[in-house]
Coordinates of C-alpha atoms and ligand atoms in Angstrom, one line a residue:
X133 CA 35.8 6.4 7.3
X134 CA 37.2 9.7 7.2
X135 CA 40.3 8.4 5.8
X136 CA 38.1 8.2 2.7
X137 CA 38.7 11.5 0.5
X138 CA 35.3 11.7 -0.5
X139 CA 34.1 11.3 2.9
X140 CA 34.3 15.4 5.0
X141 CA 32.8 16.8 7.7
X142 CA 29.2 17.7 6.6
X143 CA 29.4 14.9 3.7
X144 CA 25.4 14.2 2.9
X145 CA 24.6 10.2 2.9
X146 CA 22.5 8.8 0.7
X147 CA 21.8 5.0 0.9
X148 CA 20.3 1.6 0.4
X149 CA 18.8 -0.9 2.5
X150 CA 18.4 -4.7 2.2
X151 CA 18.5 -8.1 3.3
X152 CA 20.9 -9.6 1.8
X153 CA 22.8 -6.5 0.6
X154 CA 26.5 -7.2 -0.3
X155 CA 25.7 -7.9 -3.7
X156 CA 23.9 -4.4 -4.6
X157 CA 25.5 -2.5 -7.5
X158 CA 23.6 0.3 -6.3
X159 CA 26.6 2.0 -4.5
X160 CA 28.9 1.4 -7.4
X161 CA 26.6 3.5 -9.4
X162 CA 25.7 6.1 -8.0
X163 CA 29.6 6.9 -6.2
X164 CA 30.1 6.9 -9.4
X165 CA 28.4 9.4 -10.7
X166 CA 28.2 11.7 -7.5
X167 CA 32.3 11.9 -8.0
X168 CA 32.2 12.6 -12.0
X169 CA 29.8 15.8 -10.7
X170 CA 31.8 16.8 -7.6
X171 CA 29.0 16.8 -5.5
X172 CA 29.9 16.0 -1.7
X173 CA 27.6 13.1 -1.4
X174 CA 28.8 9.3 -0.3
X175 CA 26.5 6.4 -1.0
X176 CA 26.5 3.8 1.2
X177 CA 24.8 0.1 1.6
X178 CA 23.2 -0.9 4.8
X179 CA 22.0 -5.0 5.7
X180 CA 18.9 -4.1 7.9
X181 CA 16.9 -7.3 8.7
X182 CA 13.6 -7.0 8.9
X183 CA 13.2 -6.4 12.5
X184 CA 16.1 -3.7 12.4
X185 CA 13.5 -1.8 9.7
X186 CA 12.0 0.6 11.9
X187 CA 14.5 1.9 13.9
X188 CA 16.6 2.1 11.2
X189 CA 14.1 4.4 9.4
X190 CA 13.5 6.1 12.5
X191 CA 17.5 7.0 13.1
X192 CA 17.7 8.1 9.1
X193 CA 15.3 10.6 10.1
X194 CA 17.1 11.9 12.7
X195 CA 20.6 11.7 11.1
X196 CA 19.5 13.6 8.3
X197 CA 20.0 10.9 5.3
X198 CA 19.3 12.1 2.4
X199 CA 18.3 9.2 0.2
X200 CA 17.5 6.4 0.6
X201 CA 16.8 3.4 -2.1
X202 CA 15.1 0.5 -0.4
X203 CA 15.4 -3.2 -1.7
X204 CA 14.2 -7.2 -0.9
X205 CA 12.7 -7.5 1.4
X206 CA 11.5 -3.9 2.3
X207 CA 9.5 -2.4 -0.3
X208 CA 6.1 -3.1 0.8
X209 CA 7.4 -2.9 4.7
X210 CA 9.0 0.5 4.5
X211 CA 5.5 2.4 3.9
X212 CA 4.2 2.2 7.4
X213 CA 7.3 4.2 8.6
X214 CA 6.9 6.9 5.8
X215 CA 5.3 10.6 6.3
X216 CA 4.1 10.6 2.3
X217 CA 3.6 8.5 -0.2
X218 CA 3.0 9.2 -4.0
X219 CA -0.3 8.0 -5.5
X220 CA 1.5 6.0 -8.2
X221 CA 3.9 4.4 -5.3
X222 CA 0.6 4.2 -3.0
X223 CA -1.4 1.8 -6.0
X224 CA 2.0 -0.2 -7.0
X225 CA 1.8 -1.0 -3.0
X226 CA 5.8 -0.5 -2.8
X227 CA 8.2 2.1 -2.5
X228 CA 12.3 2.1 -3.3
X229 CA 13.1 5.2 -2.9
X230 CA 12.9 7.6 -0.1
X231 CA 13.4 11.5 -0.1
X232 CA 14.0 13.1 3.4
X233 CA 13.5 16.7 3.3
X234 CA 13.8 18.2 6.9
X235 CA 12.7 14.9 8.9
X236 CA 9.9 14.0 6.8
X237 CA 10.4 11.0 4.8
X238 CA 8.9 10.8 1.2
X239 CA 8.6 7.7 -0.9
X240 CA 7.8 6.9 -4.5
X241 CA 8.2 4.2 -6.8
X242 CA 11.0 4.8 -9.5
X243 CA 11.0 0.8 -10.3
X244 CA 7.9 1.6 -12.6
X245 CA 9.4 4.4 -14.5
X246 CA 13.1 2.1 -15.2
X247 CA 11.2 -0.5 -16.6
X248 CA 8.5 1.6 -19.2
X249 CA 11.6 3.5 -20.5
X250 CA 13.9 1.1 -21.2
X251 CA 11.2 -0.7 -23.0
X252 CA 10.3 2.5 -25.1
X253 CA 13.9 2.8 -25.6
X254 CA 14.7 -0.3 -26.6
X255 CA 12.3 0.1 -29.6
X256 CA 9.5 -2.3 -27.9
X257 CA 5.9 -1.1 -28.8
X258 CA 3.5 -1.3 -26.2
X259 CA 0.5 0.1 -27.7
X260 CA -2.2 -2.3 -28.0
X261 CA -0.1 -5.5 -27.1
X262 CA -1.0 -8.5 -24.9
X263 CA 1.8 -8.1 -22.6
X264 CA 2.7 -11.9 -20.0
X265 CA 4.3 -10.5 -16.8
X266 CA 5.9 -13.7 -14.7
X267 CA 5.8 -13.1 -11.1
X268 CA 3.9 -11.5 -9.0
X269 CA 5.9 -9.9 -6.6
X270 CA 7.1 -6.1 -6.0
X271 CA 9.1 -5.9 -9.4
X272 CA 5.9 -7.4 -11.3
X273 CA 3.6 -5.3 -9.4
X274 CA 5.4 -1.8 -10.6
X275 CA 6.1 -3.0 -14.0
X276 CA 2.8 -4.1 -14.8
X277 CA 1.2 -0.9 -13.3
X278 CA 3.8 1.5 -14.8
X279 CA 2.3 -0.6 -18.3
X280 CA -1.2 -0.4 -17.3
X281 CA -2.4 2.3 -20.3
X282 CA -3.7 2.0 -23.9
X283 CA -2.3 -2.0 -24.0
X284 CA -4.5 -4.6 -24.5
X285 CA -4.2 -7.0 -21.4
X286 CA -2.3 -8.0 -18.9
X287 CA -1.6 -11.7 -18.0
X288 CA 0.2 -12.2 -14.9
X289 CA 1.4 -15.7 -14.1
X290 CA 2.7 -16.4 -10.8
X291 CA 3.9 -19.7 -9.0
X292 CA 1.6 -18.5 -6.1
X293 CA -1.6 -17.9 -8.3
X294 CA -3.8 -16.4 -5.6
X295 CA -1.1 -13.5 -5.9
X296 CA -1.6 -13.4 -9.9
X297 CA -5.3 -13.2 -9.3
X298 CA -4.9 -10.4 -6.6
X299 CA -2.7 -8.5 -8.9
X300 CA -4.6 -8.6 -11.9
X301 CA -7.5 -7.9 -9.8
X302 CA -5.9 -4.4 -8.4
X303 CA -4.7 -3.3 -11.7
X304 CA -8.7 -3.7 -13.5
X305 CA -10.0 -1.8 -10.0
X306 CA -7.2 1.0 -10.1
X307 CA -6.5 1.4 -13.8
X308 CA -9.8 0.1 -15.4
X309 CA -7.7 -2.3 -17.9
X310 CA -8.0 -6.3 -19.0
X311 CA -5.9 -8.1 -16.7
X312 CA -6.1 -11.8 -15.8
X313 CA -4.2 -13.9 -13.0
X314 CA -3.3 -17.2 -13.5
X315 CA -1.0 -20.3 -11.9
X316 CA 2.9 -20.8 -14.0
X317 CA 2.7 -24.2 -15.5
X318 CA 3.9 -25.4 -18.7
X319 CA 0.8 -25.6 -19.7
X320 CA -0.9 -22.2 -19.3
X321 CA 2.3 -20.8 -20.4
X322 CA 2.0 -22.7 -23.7
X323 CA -1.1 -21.4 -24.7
X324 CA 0.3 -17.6 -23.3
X325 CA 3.2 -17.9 -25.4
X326 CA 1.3 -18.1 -28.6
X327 CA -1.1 -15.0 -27.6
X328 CA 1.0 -12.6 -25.9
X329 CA 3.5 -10.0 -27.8
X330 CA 5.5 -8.7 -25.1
X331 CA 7.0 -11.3 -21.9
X332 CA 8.8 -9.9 -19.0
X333 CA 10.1 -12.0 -16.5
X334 CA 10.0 -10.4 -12.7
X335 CA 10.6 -14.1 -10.8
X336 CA 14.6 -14.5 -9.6
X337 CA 14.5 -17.4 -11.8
X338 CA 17.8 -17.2 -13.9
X339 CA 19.6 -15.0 -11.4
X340 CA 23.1 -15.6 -9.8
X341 CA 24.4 -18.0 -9.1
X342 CA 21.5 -20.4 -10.3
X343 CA 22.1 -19.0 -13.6
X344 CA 21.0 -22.2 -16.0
X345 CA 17.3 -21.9 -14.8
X346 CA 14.6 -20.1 -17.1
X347 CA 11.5 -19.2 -16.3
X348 CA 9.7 -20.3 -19.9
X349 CA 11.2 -23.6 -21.7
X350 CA 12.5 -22.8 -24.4
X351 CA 10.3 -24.9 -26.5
X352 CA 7.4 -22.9 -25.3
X353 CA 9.1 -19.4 -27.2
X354 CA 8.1 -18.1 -30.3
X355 CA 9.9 -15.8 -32.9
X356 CA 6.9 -13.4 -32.3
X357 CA 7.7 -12.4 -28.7
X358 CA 9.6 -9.2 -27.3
X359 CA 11.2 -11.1 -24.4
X360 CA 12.5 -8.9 -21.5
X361 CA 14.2 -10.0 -18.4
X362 CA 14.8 -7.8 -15.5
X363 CA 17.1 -9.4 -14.0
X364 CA 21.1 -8.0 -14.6
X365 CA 22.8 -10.6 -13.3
X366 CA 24.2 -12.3 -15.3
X367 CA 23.9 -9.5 -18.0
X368 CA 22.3 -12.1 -20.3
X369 CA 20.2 -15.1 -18.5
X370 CA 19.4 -18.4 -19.7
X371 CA 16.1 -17.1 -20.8
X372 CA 17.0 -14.4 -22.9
X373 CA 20.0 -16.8 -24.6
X374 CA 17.1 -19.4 -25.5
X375 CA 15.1 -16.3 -26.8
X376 CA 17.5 -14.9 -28.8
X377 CA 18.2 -18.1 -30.6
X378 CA 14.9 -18.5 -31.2
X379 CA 15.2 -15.0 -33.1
X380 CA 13.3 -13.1 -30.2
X381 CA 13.6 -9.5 -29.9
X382 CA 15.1 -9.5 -26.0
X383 CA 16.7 -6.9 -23.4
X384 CA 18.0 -7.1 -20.6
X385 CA 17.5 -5.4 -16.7
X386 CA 20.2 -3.5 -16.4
X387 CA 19.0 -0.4 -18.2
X388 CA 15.7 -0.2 -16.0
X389 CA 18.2 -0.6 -12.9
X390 CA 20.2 2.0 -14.3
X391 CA 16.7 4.5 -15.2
X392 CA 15.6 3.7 -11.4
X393 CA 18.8 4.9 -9.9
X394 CA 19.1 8.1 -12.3
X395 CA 15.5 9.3 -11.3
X396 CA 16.5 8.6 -7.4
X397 CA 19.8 10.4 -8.0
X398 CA 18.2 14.0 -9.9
X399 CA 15.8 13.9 -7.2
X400 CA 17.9 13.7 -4.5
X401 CA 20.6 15.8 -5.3
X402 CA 18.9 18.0 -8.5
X403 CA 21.5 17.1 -10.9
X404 CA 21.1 14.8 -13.7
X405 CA 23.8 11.8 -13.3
X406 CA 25.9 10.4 -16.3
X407 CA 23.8 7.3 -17.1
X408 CA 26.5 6.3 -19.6
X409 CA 28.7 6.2 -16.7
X410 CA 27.0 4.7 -14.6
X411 CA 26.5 1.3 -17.1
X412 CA 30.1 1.1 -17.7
X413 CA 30.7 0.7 -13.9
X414 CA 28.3 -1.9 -13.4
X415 CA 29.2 -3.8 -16.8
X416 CA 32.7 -3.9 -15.8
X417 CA 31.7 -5.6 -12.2
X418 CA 29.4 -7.9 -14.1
X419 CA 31.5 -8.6 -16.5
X420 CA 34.9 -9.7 -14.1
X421 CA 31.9 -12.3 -12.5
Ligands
LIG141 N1 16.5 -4.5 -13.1 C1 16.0 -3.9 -12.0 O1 16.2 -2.7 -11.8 C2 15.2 -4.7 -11.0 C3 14.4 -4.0 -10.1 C4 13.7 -4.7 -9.1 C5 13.8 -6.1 -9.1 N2 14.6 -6.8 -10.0 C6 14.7 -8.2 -10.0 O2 13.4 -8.7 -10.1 C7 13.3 -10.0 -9.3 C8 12.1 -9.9 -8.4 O3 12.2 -8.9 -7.5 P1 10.9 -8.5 -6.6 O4 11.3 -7.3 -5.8 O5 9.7 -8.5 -7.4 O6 10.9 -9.7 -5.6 P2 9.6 -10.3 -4.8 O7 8.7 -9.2 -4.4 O8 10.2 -11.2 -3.7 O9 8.8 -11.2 -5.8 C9 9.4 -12.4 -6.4 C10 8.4 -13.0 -7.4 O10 9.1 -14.1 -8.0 C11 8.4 -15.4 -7.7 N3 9.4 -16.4 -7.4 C12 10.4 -16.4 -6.5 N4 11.1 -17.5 -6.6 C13 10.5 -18.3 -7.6 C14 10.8 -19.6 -8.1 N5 11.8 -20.3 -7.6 N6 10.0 -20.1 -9.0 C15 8.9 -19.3 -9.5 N7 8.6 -18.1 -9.0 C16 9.4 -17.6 -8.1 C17 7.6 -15.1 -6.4 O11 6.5 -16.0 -6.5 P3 5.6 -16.3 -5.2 O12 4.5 -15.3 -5.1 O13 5.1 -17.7 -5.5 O14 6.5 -16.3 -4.0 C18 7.2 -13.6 -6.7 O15 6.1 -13.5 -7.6 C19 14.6 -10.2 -8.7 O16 15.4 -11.0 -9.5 C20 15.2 -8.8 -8.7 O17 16.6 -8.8 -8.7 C21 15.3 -6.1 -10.9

């Protein structure tokens, strides 16, 4: 490793964590931008399976990493081993990102804050809108909590419904907001379509390499609807193809990937990365797939 030049004695690590891991465009990004700023700073990826997790965590602490971003299937997991949590982290119920500052490990959520600002930015108005999250899983979980003020409702529809229902259920205890779970058939989705303004889809479904799959036929899709799918790979999924032909507004996940690194990154290492940077390189993997 030290044959790496941006690799010295005293180098700080930051890292991620996974199972699977190889395909994570997490180090890409943020090597990236850690060598356009000079810091002395390597990112690397680990594979932990879930019964490596708490030794891992434990020997991070003692090594003195940094950073740590934490990924499937970890996010919930990784709280028991964690001196501090943040209350927004602590309601989401998942953290993926870890400070260490002196052996004590922080977490927060920085999911939550990607997704609400590349929403804003992408010109979507949340304000008072019926808003259809698909999935019920981490990504669902911070998105719909980071959403959770001045909207109208939340419907979450999940293949698993007793997970829809608990989600809804946390965010009218802990936010005080309209929220409602329900199953992900064609048929509840039909009538969703029509009501809701805003969809985001949170399920894998679409993702590498099964990319021909949507979550929503395309049938079911009105002009009406702000259609956003988190998932960057491939850059633009069946479902947001079938929504933009059907003259949706759409947008895709890789600027709320891109907004959850940058906020890991300035609060690791107090600099502000080059986000635009930091898009090219992953665009330029993605696109070569
Ligand atoms: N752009 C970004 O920065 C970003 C950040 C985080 C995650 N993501 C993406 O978001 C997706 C979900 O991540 P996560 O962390 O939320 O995962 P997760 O916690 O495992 O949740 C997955 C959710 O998708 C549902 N699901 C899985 N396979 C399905 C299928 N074949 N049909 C219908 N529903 C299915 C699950 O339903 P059940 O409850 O029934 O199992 C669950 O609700 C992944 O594609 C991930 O890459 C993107």
């Amino acid at each position: 490793m030290l044959n790496n030049p941006q690799i010295k004695e005293g180098t700080k690590v930051l890292c991620v964590i996974g199972h699977p891991i190889e395909h994570s465009m997490s180090p890409v990004m943020h090597n990236a931008a850690l060598k356009e700023l000079a810091l002395d700073y390597i990112y690397l990826a680990f594979d932990v399976p879930p019964r490596a997790l708490e030794t891992t965590v434990l020997g991070f602490k003692k090594h003195d990493i940094k950073g740590i971003n934490i990924t499937i299937p970890h996010k919930e997991t990784i709280m028991q081993y964690l001196d501090q949590i943040d209350p927004l982290a602590k309601n989401i119920g998942a953290v993926n990102t870890v400070k260490n500052i002196n052996g004590i490990l922080i977490g927060r959520n920085t999911d939550a804050y990607g997704a609400k600002k590349a929403l804003i930015d992408a010109g979507c108005i949340i304000r008072d809108k019926k808003i259809l999250i698909l999935g019920a899983g981490g990504a669902a979980r911070a998105i719909s909590f980071a959403l959770s003020e001045n909207i109208a409702e939340i419907i979450v529809c999940n293949r698993t419904e007793r997970r829809a229902i608990e989600l809804a259920k946390d965010l009218s205890d802990k936010m005080n907001i309209a929220a409602t779970g329900k199953d992900m058939s064609k048929e509840t989705l039909k009538t969703l379509t029509n009501d809701a303004d805003i969809v985001i889809n949170t399920t894998p479904i679409g993702m590498y390499p099964v990319v021909k799959k949507s979550p929503i036929p395309k049938e079911l899709l009105n002009d009406h609807l702000f259609v956003y799918d988190i998932i960057y790979n491939p850059i633009k999924t069946q479902f947001l193809k079938d929504a933009t032909e059907i003259g949706c507004k759409t947008l895709n996940g890789i600027d709320m990937f891109i907004n959850q690194g940058a906020l890991a990154f300035e609060w690791w290492t107090d600099k502000k990365p080059n986000t635009i940077l930091m898009k090219e390189k992953i665009i330029e993997i993605l696109g070569k797939k």
